[in-house]
mmCIF file with all atom_site columns, C-alpha atoms in Angstrom:
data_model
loop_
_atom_site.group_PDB
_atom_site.id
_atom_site.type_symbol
_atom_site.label_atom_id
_atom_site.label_alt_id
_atom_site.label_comp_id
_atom_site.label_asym_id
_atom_site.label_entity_id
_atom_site.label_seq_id
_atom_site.pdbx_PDB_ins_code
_atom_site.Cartn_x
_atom_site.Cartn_y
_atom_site.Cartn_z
_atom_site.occupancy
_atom_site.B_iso_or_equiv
_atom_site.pdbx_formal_charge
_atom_site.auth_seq_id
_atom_site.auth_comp_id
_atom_site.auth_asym_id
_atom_site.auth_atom_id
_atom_site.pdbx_PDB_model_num
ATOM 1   C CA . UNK W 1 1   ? 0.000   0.000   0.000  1.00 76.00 ? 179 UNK W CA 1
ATOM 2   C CA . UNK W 1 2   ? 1.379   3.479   -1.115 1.00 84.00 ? 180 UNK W CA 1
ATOM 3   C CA . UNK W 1 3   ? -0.670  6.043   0.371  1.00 94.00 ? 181 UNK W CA 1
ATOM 4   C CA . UNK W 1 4   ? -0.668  6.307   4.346  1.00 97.00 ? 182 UNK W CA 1
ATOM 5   C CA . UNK W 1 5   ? -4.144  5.569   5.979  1.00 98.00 ? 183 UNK W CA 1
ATOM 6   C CA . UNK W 1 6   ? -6.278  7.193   7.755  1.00 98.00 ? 184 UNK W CA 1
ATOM 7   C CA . UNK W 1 7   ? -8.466  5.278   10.715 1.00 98.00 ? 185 UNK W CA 1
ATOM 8   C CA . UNK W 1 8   ? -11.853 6.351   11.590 1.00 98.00 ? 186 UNK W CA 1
ATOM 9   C CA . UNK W 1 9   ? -12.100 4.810   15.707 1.00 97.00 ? 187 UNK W CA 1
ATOM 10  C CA . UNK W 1 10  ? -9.432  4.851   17.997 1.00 97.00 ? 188 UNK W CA 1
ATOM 11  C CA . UNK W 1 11  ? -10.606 2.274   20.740 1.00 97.00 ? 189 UNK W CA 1
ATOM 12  C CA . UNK W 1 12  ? -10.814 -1.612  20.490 1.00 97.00 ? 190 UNK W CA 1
ATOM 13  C CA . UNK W 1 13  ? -11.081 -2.069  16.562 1.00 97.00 ? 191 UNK W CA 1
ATOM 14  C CA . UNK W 1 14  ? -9.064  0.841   15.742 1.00 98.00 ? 192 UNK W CA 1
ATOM 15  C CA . UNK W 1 15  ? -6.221  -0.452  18.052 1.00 98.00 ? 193 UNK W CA 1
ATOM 16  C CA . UNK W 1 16  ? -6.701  -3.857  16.225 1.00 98.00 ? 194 UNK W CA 1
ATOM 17  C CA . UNK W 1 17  ? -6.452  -1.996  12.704 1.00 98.00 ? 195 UNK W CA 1
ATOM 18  C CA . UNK W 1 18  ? -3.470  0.417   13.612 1.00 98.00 ? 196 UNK W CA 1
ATOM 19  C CA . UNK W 1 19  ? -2.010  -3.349  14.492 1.00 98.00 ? 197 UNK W CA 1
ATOM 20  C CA . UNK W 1 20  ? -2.079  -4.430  11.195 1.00 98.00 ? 198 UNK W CA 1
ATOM 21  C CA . UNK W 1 21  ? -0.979  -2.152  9.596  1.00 98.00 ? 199 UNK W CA 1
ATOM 22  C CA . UNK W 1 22  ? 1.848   -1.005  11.696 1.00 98.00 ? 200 UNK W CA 1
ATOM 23  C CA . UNK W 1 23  ? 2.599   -5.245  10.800 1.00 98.00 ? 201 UNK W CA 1
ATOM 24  C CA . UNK W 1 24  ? 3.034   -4.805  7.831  1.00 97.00 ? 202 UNK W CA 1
ATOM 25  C CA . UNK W 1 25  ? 5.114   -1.378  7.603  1.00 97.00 ? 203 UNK W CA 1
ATOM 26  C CA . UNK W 1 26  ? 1.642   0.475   6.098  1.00 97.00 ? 204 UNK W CA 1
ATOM 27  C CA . UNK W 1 27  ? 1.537   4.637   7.422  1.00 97.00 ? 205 UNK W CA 1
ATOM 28  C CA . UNK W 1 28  ? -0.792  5.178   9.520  1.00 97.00 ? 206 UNK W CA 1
ATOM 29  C CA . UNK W 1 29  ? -1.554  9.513   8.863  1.00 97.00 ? 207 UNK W CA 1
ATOM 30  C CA . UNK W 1 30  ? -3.599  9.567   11.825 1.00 97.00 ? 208 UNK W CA 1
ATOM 31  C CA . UNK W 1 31  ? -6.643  8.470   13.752 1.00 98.00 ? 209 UNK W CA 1
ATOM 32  C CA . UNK W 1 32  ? -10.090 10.371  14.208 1.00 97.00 ? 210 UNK W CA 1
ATOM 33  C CA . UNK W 1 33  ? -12.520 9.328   17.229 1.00 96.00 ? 211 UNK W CA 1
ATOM 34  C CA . UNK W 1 34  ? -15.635 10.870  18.547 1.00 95.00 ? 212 UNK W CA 1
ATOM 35  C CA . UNK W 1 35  ? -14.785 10.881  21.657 1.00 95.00 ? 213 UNK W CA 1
ATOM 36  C CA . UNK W 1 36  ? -13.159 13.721  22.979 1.00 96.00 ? 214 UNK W CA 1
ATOM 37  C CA . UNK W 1 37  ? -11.196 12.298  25.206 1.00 96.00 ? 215 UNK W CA 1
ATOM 38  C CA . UNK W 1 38  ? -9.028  10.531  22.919 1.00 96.00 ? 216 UNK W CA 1
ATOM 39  C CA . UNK W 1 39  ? -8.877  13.572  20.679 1.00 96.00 ? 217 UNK W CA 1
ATOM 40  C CA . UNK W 1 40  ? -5.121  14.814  21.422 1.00 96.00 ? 218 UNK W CA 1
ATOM 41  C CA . UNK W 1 41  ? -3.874  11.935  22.476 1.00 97.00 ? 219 UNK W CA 1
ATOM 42  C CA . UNK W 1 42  ? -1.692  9.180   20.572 1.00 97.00 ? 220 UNK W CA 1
ATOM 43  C CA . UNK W 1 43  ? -2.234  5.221   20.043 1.00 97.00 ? 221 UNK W CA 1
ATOM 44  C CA . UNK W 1 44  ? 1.008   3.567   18.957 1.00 96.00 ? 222 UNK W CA 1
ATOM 45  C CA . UNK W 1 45  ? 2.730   6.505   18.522 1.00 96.00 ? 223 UNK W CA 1
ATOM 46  C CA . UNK W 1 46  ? 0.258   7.996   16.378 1.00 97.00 ? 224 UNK W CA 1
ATOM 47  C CA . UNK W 1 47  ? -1.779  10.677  16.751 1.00 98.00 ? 225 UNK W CA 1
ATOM 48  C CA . UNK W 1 48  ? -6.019  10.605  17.281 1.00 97.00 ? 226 UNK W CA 1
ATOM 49  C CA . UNK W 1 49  ? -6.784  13.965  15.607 1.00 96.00 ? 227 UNK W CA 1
ATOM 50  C CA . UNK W 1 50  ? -10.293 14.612  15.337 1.00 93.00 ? 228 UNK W CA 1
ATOM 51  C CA . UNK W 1 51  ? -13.913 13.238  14.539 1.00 95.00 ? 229 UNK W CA 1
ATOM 52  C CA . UNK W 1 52  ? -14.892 10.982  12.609 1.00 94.00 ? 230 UNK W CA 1
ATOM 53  C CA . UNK W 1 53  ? -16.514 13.364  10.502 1.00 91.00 ? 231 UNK W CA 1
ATOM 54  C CA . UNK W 1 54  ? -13.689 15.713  10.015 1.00 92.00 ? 232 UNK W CA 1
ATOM 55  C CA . UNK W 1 55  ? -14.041 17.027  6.639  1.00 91.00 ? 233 UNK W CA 1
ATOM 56  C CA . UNK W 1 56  ? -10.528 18.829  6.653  1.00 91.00 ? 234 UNK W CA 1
ATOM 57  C CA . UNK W 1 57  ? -8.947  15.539  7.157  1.00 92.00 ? 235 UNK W CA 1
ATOM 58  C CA . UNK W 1 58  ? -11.107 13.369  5.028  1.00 93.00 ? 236 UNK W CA 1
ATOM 59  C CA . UNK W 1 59  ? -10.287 15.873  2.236  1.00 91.00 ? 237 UNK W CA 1
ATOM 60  C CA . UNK W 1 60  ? -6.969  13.878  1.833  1.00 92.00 ? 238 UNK W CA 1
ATOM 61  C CA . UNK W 1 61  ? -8.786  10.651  0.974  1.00 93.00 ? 239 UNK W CA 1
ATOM 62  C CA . UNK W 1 62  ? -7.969  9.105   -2.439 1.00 85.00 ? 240 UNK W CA 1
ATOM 63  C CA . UNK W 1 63  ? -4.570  10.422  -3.925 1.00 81.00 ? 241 UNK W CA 1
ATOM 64  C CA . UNK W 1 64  ? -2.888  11.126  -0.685 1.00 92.00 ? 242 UNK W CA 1
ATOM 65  C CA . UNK W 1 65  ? -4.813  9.025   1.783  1.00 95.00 ? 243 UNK W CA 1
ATOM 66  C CA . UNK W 1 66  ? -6.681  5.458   2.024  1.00 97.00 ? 244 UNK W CA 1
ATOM 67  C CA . UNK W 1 67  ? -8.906  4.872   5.083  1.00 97.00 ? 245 UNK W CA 1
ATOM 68  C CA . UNK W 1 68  ? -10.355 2.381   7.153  1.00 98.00 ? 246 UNK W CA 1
ATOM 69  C CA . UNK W 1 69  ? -13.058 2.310   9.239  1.00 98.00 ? 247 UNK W CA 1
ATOM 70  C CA . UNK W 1 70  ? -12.907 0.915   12.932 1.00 97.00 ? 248 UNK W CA 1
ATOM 71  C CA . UNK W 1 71  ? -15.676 2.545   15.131 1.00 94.00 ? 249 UNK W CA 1
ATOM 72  C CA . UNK W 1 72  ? -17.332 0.006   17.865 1.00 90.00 ? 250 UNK W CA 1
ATOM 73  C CA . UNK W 1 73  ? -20.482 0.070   16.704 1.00 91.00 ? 251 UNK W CA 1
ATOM 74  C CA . UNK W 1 74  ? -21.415 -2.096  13.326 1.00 93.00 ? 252 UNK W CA 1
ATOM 75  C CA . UNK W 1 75  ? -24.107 0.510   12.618 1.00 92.00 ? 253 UNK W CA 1
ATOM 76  C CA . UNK W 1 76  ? -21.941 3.116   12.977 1.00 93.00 ? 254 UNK W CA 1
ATOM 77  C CA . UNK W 1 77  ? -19.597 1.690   10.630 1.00 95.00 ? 255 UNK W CA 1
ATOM 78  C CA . UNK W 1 78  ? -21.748 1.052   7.672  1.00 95.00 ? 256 UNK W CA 1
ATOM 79  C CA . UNK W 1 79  ? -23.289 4.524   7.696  1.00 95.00 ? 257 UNK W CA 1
ATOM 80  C CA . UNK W 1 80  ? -19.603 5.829   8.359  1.00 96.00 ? 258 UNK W CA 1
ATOM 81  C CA . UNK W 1 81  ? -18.895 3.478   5.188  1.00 96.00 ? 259 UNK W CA 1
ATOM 82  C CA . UNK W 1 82  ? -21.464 4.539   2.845  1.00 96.00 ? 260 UNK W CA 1
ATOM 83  C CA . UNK W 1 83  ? -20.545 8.821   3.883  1.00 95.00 ? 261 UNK W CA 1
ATOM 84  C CA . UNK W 1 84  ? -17.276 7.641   2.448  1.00 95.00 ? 262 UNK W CA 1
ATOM 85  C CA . UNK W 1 85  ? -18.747 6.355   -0.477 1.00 94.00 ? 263 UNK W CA 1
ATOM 86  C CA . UNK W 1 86  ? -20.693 8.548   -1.540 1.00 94.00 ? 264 UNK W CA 1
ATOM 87  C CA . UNK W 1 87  ? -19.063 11.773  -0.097 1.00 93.00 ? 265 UNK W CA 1
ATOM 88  C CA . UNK W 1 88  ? -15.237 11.141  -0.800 1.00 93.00 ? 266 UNK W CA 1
ATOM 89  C CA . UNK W 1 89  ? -15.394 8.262   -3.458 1.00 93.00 ? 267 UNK W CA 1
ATOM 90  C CA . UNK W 1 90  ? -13.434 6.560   -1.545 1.00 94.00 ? 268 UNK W CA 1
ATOM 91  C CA . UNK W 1 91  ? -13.343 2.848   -0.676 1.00 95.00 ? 269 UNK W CA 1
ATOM 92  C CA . UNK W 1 92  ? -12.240 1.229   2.790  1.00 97.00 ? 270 UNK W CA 1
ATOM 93  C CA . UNK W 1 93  ? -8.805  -0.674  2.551  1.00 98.00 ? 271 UNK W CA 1
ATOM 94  C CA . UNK W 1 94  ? -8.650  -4.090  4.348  1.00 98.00 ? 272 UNK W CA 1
ATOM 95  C CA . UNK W 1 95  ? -6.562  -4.014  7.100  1.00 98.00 ? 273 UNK W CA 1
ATOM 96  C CA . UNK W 1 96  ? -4.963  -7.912  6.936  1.00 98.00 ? 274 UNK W CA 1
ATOM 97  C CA . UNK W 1 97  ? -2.444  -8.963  9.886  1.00 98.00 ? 275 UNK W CA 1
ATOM 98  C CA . UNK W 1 98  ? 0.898   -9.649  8.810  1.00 98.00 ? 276 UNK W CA 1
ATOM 99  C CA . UNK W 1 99  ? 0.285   -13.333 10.823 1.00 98.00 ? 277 UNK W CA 1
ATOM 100 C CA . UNK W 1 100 ? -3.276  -13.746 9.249  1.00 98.00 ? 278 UNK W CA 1
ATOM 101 C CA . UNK W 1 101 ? -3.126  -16.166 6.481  1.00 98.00 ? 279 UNK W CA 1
ATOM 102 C CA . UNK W 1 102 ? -5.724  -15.293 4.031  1.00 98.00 ? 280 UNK W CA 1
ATOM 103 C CA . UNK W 1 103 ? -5.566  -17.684 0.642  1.00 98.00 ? 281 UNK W CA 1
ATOM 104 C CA . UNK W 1 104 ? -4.841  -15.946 -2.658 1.00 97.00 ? 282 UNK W CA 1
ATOM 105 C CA . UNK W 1 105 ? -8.082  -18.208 -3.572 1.00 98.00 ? 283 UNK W CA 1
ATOM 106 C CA . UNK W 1 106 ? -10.529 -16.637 -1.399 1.00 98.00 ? 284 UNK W CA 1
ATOM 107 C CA . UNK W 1 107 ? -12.428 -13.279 -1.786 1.00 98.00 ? 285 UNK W CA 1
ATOM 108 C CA . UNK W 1 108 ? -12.229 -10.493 -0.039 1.00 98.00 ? 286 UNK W CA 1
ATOM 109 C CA . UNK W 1 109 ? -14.895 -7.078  -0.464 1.00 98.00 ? 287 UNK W CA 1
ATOM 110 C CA . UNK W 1 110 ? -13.339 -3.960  1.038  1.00 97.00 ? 288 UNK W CA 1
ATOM 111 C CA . UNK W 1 111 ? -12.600 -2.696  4.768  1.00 98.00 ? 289 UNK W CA 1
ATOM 112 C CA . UNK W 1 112 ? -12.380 -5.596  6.342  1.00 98.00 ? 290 UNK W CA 1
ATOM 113 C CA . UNK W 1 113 ? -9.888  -6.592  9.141  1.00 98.00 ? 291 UNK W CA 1
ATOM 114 C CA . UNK W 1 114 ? -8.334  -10.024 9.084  1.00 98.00 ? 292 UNK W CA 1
ATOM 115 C CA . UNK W 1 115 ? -6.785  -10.895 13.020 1.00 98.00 ? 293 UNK W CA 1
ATOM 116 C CA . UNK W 1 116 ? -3.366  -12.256 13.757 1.00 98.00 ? 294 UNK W CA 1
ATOM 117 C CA . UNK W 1 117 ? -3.275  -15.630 13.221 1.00 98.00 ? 295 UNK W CA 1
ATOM 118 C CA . UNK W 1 118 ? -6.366  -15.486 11.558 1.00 98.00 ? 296 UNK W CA 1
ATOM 119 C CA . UNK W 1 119 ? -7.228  -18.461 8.269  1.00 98.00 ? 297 UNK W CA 1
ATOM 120 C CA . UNK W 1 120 ? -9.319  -17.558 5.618  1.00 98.00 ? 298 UNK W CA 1
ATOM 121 C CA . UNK W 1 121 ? -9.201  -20.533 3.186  1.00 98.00 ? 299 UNK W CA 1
ATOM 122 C CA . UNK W 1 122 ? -9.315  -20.984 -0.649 1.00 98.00 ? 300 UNK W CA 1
ATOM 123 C CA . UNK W 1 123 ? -12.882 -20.162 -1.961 1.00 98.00 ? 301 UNK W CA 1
ATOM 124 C CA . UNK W 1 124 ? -14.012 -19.187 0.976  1.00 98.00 ? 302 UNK W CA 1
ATOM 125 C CA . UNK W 1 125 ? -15.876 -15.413 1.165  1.00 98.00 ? 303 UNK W CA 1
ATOM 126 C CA . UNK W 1 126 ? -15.981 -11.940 2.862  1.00 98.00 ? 304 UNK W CA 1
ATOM 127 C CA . UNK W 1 127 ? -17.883 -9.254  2.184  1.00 98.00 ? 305 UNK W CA 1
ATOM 128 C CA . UNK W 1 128 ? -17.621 -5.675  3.284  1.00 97.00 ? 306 UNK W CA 1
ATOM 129 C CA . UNK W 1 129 ? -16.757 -4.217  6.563  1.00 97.00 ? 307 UNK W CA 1
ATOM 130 C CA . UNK W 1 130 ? -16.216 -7.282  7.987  1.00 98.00 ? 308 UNK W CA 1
ATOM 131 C CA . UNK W 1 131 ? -14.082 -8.137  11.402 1.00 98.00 ? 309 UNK W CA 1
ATOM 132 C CA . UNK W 1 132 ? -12.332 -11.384 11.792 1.00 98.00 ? 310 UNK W CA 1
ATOM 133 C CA . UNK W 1 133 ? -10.825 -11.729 14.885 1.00 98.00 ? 311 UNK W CA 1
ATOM 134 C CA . UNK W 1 134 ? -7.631  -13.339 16.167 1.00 98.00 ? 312 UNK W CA 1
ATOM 135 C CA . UNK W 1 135 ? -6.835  -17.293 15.628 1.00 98.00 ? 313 UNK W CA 1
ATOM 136 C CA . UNK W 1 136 ? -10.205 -17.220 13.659 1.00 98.00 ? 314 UNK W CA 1
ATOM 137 C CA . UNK W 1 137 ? -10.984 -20.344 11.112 1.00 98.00 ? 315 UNK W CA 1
ATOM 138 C CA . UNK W 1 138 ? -12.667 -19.294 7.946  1.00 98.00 ? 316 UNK W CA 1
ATOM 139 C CA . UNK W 1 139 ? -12.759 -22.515 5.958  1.00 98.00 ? 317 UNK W CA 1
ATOM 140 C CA . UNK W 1 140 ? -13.149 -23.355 2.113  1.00 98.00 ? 318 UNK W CA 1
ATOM 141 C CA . UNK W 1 141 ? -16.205 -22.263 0.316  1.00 98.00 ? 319 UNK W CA 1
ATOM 142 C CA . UNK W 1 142 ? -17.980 -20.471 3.652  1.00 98.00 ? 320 UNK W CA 1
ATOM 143 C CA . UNK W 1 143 ? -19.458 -17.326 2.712  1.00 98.00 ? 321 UNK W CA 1
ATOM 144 C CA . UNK W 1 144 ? -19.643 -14.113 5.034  1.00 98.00 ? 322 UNK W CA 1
ATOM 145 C CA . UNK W 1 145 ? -21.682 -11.545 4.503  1.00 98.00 ? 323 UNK W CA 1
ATOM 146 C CA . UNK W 1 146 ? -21.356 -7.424  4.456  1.00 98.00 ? 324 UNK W CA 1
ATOM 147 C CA . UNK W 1 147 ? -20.317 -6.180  8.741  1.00 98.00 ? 325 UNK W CA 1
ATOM 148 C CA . UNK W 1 148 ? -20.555 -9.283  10.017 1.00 98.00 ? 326 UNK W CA 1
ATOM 149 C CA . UNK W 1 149 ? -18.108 -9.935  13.406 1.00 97.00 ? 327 UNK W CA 1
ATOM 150 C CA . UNK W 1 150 ? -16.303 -13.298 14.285 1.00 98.00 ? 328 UNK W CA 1
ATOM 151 C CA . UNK W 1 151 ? -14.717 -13.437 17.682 1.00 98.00 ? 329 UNK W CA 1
ATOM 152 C CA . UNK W 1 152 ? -11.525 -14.438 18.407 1.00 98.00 ? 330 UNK W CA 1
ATOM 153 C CA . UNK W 1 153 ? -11.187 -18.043 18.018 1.00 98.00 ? 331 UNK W CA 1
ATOM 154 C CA . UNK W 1 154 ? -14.294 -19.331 15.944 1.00 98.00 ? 332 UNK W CA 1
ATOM 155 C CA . UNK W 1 155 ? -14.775 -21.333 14.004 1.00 98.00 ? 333 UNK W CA 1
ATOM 156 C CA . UNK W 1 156 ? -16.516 -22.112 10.426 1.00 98.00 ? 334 UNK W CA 1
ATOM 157 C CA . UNK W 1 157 ? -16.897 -24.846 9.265  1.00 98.00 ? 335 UNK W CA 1
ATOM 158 C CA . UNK W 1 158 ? -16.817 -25.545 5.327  1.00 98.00 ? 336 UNK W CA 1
ATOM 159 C CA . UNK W 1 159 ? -19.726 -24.333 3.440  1.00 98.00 ? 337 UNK W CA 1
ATOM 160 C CA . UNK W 1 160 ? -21.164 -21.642 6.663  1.00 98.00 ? 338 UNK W CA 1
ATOM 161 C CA . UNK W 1 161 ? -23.010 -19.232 5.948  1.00 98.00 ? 339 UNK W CA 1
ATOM 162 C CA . UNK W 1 162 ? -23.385 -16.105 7.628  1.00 98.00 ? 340 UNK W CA 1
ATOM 163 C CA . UNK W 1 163 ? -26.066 -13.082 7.248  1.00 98.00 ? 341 UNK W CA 1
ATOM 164 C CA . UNK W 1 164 ? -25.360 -9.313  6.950  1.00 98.00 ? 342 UNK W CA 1
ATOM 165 C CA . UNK W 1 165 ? -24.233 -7.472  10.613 1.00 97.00 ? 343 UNK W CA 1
ATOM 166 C CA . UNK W 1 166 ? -23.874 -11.205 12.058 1.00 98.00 ? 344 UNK W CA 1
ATOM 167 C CA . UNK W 1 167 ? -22.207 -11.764 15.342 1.00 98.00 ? 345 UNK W CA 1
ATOM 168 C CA . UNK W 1 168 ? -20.300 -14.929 16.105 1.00 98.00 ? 346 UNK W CA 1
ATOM 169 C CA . UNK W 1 169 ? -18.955 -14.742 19.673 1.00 98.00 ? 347 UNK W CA 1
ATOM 170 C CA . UNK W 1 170 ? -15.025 -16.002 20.679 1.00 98.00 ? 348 UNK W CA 1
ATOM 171 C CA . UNK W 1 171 ? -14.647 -19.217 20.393 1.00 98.00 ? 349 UNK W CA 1
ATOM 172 C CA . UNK W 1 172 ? -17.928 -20.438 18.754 1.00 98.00 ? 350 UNK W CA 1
ATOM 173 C CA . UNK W 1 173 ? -17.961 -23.415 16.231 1.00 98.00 ? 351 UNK W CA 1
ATOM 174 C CA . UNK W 1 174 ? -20.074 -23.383 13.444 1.00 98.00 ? 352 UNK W CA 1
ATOM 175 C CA . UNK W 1 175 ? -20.233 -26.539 11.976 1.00 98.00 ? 353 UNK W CA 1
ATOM 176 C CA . UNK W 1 176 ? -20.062 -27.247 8.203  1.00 98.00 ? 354 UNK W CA 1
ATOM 177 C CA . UNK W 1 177 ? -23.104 -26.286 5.954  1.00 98.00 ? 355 UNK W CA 1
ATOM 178 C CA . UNK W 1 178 ? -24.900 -24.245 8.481  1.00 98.00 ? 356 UNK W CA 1
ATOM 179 C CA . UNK W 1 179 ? -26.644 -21.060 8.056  1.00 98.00 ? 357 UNK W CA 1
ATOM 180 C CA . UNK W 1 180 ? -26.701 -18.332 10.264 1.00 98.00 ? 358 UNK W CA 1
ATOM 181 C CA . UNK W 1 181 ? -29.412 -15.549 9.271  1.00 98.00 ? 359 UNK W CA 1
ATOM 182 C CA . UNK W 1 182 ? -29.003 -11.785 8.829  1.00 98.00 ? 360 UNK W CA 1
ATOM 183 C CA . UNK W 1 183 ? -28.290 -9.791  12.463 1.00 98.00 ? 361 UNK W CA 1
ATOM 184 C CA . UNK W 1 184 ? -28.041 -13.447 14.385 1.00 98.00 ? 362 UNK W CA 1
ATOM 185 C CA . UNK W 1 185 ? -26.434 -13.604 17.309 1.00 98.00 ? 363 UNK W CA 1
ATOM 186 C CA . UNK W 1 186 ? -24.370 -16.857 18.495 1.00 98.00 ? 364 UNK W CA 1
ATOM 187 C CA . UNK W 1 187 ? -23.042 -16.919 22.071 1.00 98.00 ? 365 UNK W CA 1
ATOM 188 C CA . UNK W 1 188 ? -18.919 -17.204 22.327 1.00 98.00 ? 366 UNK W CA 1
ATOM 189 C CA . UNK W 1 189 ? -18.180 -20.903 22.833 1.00 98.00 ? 367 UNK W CA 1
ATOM 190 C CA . UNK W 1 190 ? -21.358 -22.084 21.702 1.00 98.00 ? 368 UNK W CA 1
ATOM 191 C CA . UNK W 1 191 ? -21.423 -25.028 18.887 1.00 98.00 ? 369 UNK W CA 1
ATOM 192 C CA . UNK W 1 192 ? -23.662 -24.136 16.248 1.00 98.00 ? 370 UNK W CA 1
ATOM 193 C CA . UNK W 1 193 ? -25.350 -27.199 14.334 1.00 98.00 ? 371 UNK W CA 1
ATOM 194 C CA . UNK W 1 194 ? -28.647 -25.871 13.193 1.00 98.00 ? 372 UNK W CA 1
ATOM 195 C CA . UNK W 1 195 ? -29.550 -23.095 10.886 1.00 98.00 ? 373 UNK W CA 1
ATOM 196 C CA . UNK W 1 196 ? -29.854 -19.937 12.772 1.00 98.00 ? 374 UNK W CA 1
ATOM 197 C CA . UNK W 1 197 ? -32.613 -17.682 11.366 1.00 98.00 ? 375 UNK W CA 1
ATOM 198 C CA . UNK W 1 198 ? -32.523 -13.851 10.989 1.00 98.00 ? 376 UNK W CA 1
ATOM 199 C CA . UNK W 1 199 ? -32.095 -12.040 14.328 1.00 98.00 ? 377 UNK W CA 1
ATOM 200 C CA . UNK W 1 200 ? -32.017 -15.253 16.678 1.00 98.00 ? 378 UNK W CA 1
ATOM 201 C CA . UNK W 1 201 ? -29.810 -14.732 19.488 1.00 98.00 ? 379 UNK W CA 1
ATOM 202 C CA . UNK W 1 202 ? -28.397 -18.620 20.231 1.00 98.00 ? 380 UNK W CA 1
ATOM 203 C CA . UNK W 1 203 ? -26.402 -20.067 22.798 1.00 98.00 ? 381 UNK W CA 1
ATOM 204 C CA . UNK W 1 204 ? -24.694 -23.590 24.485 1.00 98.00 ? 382 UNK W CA 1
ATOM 205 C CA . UNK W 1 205 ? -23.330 -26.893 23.081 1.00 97.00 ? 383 UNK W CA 1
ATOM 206 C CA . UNK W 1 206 ? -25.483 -27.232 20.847 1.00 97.00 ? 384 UNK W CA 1
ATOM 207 C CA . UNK W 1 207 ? -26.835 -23.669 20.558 1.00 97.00 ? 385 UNK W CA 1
ATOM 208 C CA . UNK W 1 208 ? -30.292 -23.340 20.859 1.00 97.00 ? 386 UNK W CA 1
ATOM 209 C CA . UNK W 1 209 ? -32.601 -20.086 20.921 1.00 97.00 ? 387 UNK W CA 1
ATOM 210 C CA . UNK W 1 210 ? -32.270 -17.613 24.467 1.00 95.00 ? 388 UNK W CA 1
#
């Protein structure tokens, strides 16, 4: 990557991101947070500068600048994603550890953030904004769709599918062929061997409904 980059969210995520990067010798320009208190301050030896919003700084984006987004909240960072879009023109990078192993074979949308130690196997599927955590197991042919979040540790089985702004908790195992619907919910360390439909919150070994 050429062009430093610029992280929107300087807490959990955007220390995560900053990670990355800084793994793989990628500039980061600077970080911008909502929260005031971080405003001023640096992470990593780099500096959180401003909001989120901050169209002085977001001016860069493009020919000087790429960006990521990393704010908390998955809401938060599709709407931040889609400003970016359709504000700046301007696409989130991934932000891929340098220990992640992510197959030259699998597919990959944009501004999504791959964990150390993280596997994403050939054929296998992300979409956009998507946050795969450390030691994570992606295997071949599972598909996962646009903001969805996998804990640290999980694991998918071959041919899982996950829905749009899913949430797999640490640790979870989804076994192969299973569904899990748009906005579900699956409790860290649960084992997952039934479909999960949209906006089900499941837990236990084997998950079932709470």
């Amino acid at each position: 990557m050429e062009n430093p980059v610029i992280i929107l969210g300087a807490q959990t995520v955007g220390t995560a991101a900053l990670d990355a990067f800084l793994s793989n010798d990628v500039v980061v320009y600077c970080l911008l947070d909502d929260d005031k208190k971080l405003q001023g301050t640096e992470l990593l030896d780099v500096p959180v500068m401003g909001n989120t919003d901050d169209g002085e700084l977001l001016k860069l984006l493009g020919k000087k600048c790429e960006v990521f987004v990393a704010t908390e909240d998955t809401a938060s960072r599709r709407s931040l994603t889609e400003m970016l879009r359709n504000e700046y023109e301007a696409v989130p990078v991934n932000a891929i550890h340098e220990r992640a192993s992510v197959s030259n074979h699998a597919t990959l949308g944009h501004g999504n953030y791959v964990g150390p130690n993280a596997v994403v196997a050939a054929t296998a599927t992300l979409g956009d904004g998507c946050l795969v955590g450390a030691n994570t197991v992606v295997e071949a042919r599972a598909s996962i769709g646009n903001f969805a979040q996998l804990g640290s540790g999980a694991l998918l089985g071959a041919d899982v599918q996950v829905g749009e702004l899913a949430f797999i908790g640490a640790g979870a195992v989804v076994v192969a062929g299973v569904k899990i619907g748009d906005k579900a919910r699956v409790g860290a360390g649960s084992v997952v061997v039934a479909d999960v439909p949209n906006g089900q919150t499941v837990f236990g070994n084997p998950a079932v409904k709470v």
